[in-house]
mmCIF file of C-alpha atoms and ligand atoms in Angstrom:
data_model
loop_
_atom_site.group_PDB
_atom_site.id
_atom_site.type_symbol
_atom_site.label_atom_id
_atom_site.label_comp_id
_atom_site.label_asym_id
_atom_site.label_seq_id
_atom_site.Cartn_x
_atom_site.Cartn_y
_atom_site.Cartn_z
ATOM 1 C CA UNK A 171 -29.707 8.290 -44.186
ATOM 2 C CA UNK A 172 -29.746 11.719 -42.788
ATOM 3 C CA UNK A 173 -32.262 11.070 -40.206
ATOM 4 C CA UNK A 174 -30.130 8.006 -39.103
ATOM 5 C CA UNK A 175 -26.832 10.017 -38.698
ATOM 6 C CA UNK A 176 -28.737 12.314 -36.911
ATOM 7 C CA UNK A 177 -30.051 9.664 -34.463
ATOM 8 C CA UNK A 178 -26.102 8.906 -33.097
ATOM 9 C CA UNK A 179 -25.935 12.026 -31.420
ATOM 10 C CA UNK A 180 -23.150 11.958 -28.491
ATOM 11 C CA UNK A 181 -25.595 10.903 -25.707
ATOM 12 C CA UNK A 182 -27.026 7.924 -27.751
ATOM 13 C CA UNK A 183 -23.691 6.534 -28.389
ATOM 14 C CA UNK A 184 -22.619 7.013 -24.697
ATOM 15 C CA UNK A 185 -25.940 5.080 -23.791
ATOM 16 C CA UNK A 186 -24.571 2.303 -26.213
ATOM 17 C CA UNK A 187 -21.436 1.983 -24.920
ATOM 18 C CA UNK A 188 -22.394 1.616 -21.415
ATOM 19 C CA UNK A 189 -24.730 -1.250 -22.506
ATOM 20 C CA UNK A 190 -22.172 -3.017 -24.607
ATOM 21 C CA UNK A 191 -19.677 -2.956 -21.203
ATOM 22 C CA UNK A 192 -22.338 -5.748 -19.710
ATOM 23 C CA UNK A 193 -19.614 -7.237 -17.741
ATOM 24 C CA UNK A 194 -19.864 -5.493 -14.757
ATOM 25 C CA UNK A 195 -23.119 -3.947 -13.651
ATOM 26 C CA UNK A 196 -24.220 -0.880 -15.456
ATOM 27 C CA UNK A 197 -23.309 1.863 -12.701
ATOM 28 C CA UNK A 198 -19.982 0.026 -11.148
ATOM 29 C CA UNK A 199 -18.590 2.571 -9.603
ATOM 30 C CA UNK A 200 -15.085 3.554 -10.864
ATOM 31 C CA UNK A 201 -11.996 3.460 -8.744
ATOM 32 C CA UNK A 202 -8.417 4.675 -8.452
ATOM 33 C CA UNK A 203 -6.092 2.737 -6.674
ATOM 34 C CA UNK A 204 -3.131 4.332 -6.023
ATOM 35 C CA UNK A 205 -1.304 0.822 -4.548
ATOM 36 C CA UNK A 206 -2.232 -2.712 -4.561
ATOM 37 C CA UNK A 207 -3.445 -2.833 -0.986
ATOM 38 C CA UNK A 208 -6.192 -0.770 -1.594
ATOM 39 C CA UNK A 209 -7.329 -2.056 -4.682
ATOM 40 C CA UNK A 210 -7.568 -5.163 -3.195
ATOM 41 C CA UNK A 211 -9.596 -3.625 0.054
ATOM 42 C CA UNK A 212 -12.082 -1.918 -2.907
ATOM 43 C CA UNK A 213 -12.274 -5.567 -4.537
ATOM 44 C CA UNK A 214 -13.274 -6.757 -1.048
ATOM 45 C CA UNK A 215 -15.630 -4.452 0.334
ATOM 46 C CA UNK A 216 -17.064 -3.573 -3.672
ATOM 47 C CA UNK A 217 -17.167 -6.814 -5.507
ATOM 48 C CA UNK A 218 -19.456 -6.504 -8.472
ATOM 49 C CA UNK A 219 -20.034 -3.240 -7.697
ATOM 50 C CA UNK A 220 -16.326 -1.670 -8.430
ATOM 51 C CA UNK A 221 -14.216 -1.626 -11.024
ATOM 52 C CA UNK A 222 -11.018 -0.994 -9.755
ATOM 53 C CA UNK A 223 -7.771 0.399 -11.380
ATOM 54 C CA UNK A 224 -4.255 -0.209 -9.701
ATOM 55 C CA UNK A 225 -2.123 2.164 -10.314
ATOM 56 C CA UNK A 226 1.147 0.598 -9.273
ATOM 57 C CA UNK A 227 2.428 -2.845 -8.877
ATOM 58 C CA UNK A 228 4.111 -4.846 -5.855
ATOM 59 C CA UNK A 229 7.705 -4.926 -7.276
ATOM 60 C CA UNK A 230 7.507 -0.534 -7.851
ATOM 61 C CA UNK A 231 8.650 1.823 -5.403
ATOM 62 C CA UNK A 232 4.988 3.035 -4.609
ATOM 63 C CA UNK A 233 7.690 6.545 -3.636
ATOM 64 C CA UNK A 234 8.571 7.392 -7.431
ATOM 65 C CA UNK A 235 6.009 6.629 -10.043
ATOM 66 C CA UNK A 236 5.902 7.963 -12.855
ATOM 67 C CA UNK A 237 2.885 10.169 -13.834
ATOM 68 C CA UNK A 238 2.141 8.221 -17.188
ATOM 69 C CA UNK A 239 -0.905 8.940 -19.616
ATOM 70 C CA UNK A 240 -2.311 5.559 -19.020
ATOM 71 C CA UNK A 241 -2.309 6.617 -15.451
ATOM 72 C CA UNK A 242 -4.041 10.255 -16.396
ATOM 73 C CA UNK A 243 -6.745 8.058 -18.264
ATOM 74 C CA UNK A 244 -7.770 6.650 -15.388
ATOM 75 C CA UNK A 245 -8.241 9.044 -13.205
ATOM 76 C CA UNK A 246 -9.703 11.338 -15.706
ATOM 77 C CA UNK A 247 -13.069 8.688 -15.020
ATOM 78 C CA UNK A 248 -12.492 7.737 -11.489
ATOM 79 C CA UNK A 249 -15.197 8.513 -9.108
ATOM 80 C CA UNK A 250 -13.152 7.609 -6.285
ATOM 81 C CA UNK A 251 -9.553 7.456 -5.662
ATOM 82 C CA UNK A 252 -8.074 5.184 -2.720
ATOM 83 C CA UNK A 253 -4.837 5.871 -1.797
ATOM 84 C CA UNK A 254 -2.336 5.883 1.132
ATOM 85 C CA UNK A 255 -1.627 9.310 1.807
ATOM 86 C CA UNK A 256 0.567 10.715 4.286
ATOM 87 C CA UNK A 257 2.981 12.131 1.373
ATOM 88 C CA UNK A 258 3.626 8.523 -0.194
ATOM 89 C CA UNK A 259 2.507 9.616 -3.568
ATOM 90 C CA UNK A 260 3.570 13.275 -3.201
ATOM 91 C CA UNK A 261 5.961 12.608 -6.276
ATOM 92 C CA UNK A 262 3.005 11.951 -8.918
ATOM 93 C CA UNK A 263 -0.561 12.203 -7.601
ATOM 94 C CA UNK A 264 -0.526 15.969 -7.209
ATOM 95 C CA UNK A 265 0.593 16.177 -11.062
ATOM 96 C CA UNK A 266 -2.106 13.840 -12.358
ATOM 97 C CA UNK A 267 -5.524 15.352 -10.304
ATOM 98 C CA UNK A 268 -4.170 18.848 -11.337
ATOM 99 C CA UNK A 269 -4.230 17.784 -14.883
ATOM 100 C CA UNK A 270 -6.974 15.152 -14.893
ATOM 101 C CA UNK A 271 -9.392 18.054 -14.564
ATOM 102 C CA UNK A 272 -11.611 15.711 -12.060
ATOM 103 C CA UNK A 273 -13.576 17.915 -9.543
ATOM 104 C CA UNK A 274 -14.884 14.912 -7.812
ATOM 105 C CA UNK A 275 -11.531 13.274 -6.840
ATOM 106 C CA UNK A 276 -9.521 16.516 -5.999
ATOM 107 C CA UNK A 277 -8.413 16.368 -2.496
ATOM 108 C CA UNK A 278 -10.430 17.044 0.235
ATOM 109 C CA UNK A 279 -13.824 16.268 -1.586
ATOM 110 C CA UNK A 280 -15.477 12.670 -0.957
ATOM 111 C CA UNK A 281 -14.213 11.232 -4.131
ATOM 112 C CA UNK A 282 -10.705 11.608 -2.492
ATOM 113 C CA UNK A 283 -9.808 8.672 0.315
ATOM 114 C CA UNK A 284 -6.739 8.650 1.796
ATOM 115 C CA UNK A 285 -6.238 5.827 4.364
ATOM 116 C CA UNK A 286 -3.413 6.997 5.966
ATOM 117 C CA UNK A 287 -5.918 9.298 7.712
ATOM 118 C CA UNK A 288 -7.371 6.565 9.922
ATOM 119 C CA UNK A 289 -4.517 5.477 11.625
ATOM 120 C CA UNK A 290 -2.415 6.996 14.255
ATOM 121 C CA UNK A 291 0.997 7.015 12.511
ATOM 122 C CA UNK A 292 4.587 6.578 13.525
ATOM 123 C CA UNK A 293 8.114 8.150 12.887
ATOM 124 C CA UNK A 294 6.136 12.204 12.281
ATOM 125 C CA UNK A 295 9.883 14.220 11.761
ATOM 126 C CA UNK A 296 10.001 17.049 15.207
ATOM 127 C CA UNK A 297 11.946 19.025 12.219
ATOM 128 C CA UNK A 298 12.255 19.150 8.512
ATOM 129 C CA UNK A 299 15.128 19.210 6.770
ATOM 130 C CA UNK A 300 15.648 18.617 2.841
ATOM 131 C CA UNK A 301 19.600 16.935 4.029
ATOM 132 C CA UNK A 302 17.838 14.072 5.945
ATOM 133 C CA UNK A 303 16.716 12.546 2.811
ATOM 134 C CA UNK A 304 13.572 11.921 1.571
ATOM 135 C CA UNK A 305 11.560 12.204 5.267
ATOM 136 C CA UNK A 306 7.769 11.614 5.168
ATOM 137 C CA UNK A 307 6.694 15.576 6.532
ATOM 138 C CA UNK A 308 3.433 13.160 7.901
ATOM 139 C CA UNK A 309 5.250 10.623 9.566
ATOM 140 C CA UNK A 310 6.084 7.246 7.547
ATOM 141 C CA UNK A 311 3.133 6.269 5.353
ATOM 142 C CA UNK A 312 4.086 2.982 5.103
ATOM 143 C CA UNK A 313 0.873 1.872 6.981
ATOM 144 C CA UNK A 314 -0.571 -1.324 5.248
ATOM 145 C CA UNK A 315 2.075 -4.042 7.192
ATOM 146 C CA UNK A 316 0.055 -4.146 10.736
ATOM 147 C CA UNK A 317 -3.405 -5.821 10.052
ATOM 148 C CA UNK A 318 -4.962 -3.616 12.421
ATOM 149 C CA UNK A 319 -4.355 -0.395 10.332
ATOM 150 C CA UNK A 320 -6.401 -2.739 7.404
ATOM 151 C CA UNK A 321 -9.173 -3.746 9.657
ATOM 152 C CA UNK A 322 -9.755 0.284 10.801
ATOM 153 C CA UNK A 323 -9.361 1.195 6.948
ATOM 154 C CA UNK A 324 -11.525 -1.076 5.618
ATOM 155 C CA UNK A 325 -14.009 0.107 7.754
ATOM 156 C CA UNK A 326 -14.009 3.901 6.888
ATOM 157 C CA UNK A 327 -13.764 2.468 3.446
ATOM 158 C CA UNK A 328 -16.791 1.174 3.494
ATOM 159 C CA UNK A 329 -18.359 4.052 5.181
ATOM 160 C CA UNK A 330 -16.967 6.054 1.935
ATOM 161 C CA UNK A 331 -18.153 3.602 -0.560
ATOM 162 C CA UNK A 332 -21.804 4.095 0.502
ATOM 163 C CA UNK A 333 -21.764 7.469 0.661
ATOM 164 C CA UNK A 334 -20.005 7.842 -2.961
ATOM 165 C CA UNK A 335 -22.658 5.173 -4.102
ATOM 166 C CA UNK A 336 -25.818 5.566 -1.919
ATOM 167 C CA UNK A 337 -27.872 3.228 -3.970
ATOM 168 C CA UNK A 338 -25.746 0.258 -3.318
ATOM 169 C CA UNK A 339 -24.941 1.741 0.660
ATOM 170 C CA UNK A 340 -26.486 -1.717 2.326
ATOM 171 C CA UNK A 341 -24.785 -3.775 0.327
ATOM 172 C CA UNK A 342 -21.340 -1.826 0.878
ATOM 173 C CA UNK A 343 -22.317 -2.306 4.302
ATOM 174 C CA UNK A 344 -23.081 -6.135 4.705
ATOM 175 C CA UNK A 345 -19.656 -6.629 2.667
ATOM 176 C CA UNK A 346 -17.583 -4.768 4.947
ATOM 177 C CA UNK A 347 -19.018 -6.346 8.066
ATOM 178 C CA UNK A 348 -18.588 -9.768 6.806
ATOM 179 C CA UNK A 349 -14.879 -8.510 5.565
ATOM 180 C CA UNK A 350 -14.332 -6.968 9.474
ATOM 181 C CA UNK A 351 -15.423 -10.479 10.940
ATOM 182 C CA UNK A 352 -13.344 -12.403 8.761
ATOM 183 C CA UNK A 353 -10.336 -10.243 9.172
ATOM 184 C CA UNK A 354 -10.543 -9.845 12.898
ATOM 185 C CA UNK A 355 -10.443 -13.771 13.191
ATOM 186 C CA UNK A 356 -7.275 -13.828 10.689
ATOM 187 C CA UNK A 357 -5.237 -11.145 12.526
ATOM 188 C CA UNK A 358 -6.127 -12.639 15.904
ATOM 189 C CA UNK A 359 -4.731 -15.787 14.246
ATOM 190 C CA UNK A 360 -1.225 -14.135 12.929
ATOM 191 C CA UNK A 361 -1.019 -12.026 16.508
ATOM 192 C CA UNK A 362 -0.631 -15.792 18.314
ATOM 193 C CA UNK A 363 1.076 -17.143 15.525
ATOM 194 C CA UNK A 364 3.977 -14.595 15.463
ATOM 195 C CA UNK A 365 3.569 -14.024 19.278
ATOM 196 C CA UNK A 366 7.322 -15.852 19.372
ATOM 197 C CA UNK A 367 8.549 -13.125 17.298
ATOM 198 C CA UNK A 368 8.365 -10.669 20.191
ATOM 199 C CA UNK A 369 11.292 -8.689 20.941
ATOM 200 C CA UNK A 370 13.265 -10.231 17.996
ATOM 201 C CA UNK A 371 16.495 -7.528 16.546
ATOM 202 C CA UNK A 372 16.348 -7.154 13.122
ATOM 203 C CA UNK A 373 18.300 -4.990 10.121
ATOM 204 C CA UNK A 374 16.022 -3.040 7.788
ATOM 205 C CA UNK A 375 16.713 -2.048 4.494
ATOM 206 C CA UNK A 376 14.370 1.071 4.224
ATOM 207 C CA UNK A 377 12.093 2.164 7.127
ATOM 208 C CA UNK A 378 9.170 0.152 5.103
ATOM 209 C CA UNK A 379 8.406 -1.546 8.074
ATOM 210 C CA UNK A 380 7.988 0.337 11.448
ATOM 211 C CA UNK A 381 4.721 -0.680 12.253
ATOM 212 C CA UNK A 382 5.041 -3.801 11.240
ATOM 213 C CA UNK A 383 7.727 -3.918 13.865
ATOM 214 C CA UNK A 384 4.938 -2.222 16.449
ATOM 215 C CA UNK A 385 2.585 -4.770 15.928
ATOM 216 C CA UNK A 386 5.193 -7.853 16.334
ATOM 217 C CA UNK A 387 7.554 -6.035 19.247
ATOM 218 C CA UNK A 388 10.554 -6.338 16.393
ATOM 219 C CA UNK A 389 13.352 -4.502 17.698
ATOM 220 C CA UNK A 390 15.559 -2.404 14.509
ATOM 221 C CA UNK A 391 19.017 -2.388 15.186
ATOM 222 C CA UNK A 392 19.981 -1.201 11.930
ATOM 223 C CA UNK A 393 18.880 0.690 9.224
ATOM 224 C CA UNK A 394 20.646 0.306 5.776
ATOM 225 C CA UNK A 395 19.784 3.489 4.323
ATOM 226 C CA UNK A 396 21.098 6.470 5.669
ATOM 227 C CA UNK A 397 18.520 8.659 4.725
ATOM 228 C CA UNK A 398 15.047 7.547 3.770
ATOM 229 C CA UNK A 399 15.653 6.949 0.228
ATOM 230 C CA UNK A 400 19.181 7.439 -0.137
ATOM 231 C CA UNK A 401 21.439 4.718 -1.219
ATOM 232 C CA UNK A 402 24.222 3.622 1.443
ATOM 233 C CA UNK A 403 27.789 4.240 0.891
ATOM 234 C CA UNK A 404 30.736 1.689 1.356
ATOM 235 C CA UNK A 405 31.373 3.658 4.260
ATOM 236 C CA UNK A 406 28.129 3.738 5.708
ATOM 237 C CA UNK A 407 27.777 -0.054 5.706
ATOM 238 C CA UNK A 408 30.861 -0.520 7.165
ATOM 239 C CA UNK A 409 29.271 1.395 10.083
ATOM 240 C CA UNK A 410 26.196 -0.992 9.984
ATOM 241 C CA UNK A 411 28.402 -4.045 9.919
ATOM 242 C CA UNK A 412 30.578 -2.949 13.043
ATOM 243 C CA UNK A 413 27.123 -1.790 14.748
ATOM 244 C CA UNK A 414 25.659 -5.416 13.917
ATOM 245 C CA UNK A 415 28.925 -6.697 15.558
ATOM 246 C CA UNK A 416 27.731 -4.598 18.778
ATOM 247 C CA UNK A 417 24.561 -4.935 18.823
ATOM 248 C CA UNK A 418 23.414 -8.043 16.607
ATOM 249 C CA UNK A 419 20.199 -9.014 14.641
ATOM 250 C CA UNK A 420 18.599 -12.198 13.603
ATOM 251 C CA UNK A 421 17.550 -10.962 10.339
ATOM 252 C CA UNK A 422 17.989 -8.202 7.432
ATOM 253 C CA UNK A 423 14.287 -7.271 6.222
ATOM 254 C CA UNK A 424 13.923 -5.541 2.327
ATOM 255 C CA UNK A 425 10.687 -4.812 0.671
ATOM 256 C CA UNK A 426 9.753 -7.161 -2.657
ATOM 257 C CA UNK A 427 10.147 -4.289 -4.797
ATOM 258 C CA UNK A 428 13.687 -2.991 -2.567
ATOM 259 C CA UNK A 429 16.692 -3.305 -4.888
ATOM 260 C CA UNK A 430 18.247 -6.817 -3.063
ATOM 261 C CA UNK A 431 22.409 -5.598 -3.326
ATOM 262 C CA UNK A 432 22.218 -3.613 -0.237
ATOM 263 C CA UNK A 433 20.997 -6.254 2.183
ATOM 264 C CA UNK A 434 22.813 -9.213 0.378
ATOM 265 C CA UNK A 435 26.002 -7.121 0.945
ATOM 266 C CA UNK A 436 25.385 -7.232 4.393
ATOM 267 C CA UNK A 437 23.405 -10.511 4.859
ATOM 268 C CA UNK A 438 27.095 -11.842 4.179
ATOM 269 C CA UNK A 439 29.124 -9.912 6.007
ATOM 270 C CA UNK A 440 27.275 -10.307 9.204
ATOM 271 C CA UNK A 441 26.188 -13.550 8.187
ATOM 272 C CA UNK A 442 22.505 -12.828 8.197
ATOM 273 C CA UNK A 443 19.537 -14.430 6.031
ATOM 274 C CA UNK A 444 17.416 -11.518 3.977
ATOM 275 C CA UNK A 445 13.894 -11.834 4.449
ATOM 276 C CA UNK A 446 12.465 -10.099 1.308
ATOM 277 C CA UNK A 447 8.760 -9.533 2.374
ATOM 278 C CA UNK A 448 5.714 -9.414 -0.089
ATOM 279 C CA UNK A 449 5.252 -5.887 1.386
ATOM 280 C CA UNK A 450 1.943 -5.176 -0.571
ATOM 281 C CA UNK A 451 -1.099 -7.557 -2.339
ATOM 282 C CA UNK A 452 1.251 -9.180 -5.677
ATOM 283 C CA UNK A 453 4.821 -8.888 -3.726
ATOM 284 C CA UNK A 454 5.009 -13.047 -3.539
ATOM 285 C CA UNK A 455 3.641 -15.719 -5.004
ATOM 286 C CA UNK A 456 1.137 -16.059 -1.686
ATOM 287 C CA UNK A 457 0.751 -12.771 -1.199
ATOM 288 C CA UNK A 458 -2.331 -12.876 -3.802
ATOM 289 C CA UNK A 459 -4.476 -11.134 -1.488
ATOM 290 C CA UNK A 460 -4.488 -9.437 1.717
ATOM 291 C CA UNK A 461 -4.974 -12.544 3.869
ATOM 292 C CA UNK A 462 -1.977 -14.285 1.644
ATOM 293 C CA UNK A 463 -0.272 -10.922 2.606
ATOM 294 C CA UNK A 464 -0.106 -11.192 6.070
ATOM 295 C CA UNK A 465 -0.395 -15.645 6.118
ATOM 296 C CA UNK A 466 2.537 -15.165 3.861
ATOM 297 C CA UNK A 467 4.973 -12.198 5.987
ATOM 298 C CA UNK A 468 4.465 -14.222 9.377
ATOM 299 C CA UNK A 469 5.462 -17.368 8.045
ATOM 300 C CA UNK A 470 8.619 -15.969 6.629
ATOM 301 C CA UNK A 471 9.336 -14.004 9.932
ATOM 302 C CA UNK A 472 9.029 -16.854 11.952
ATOM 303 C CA UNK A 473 11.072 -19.424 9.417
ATOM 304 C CA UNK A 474 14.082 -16.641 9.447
ATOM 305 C CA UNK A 475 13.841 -16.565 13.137
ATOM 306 C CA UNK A 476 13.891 -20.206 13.996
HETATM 307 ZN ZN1 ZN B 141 9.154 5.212 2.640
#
């Protein structure tokens, strides 16, 4: 008996329990997905050889998250984390790599990805002020709505993926080529699709969408909030009604996860429709994946603005 007890020392067991996981393949490399976009990049470009956690779902404000333990968990194993960036999660990924006690994913070191860094982004403040709400100090970080910014992520992705996992680099490699091709062809294919789109004035809810509205030629007219973040007063959307009066807009776009009372308030009043977009991977019943994403946002754009 005591020379069996003595045979589950710590390593043993840890040997077991990597053998018992089977599913996957014995060294899948763990990710951190900060928001569903990326996770479903990973799935794309890693297959087998991920597993991926998401940290936050479609329908949550990817700008306040809460730092919960089943959050900590994960990244306390994560090899890699894949996130936007640019200040999005500046509320709760700061608190969770300080405590995870994770060299590898602190930023800075290759374990940390941030996409946000490989696209040229829009809306950086010239000054920063606390009373102008809650303003992205890195310009708006909302970068996942043009298909471009996916294509040029996906590839540094990839690069990342092979270098985190070296033995599996050539297969990281043919994935994300075959995931380039296939995307290039898709967003060539939503470019003409929505090419009608050009020019069209629309309402926003929250600035979710400004390069969304670069990559389409959408023209905002009107922003709901009046701040970034901060809810709009009666007064306030009086001002956006009489400035929709001056200067009208086909459409009032919100964000899935967006609470809807702002833009329904003034869908009637100016006798708009609301086009509530997927915004991220899970956001609409199409929006399964990134190509049901985008296949999914054009189609709506182009049904409001018929
Ligand atoms: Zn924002």
């Amino acid at each position: 008996m005591k020379l069996f007890s003595m045979n589950l020392r710590p390593p043993v067991l840890a040997g077991l329990v990597a053998i018992s996981a089977g599913a996957t393949p014995a060294h899948a490399l763990k990710v951190f997905a900060c928001e569903p976009e990326w996770a479903a990049l990973t799935r794309e470009l890693a297959g087998e050889l991920a597993t991926v956690y998401q940290a936050t779902h479609a329908l949550q404000d990817p700008h306040q998250i809460q730092a919960k333990p089943s959050l900590m968990a994960a990244i306390r194993n994560a090899e890699l984390t894949v996130c936007t960036g640019a200040e999005l999660e500046a509320g709760w990924l700061p608190v969770l790599l300080r405590q995870s006690g994770n060299p590898a994913v602190q930023p800075g070191k290759p374990g940390s990805f941030e996409a946000a860094d490989f696209v040229q982004k829009l809306d950086v403040p010239t000054r920063l002020d606390r009373a102008d709400g809650d303003v992205h100090a890195a310009g708006n970080p909302h970068i996942q709505t043009d298909p471009r910014h996916i294509g040029l992520v996906a590839q540094a992705l990839g690069q990342r993926l092979a270098q985190i996992d070296p033995g599996h680099a050539a297969q990281y490699k043919a994935r994300t080529a075959d995931f380039l091709k296939r995307w290039g062809e898709a967003t060539a294919r939503w470019t003409q699709a929505a090419a009608p789109l050009k020019g069209t004035p629309i309402a926003v809810q929250h600035k979710g969408f400004p390069y969304l509205q670069a990559w389409l030629g959408l023209k905002e007219v009107a922003t709901l909030e009046p701040k970034p973040g901060i809810e709009p007063s009666s007064a306030h959307l009086a001002d956006v009604v009489a400035q929709l009066q001056r200067t009208p807009a086909k459409m009032v776009l919100r964000a899935a996860y967006h609470d809807g009372r702002g833009s329904q308030w003034l869908a009637e009043r100016a006798k708009l429709p609301v086009v509530v977009l997927p915004f991220t991977v899970g956001g609409s019943e199409r929006a399964k994946d990134l190509f049901g994403l985008f296949d999914d946002t054009v189609d709506l754009l182009l049904k409001a603005a018929r």
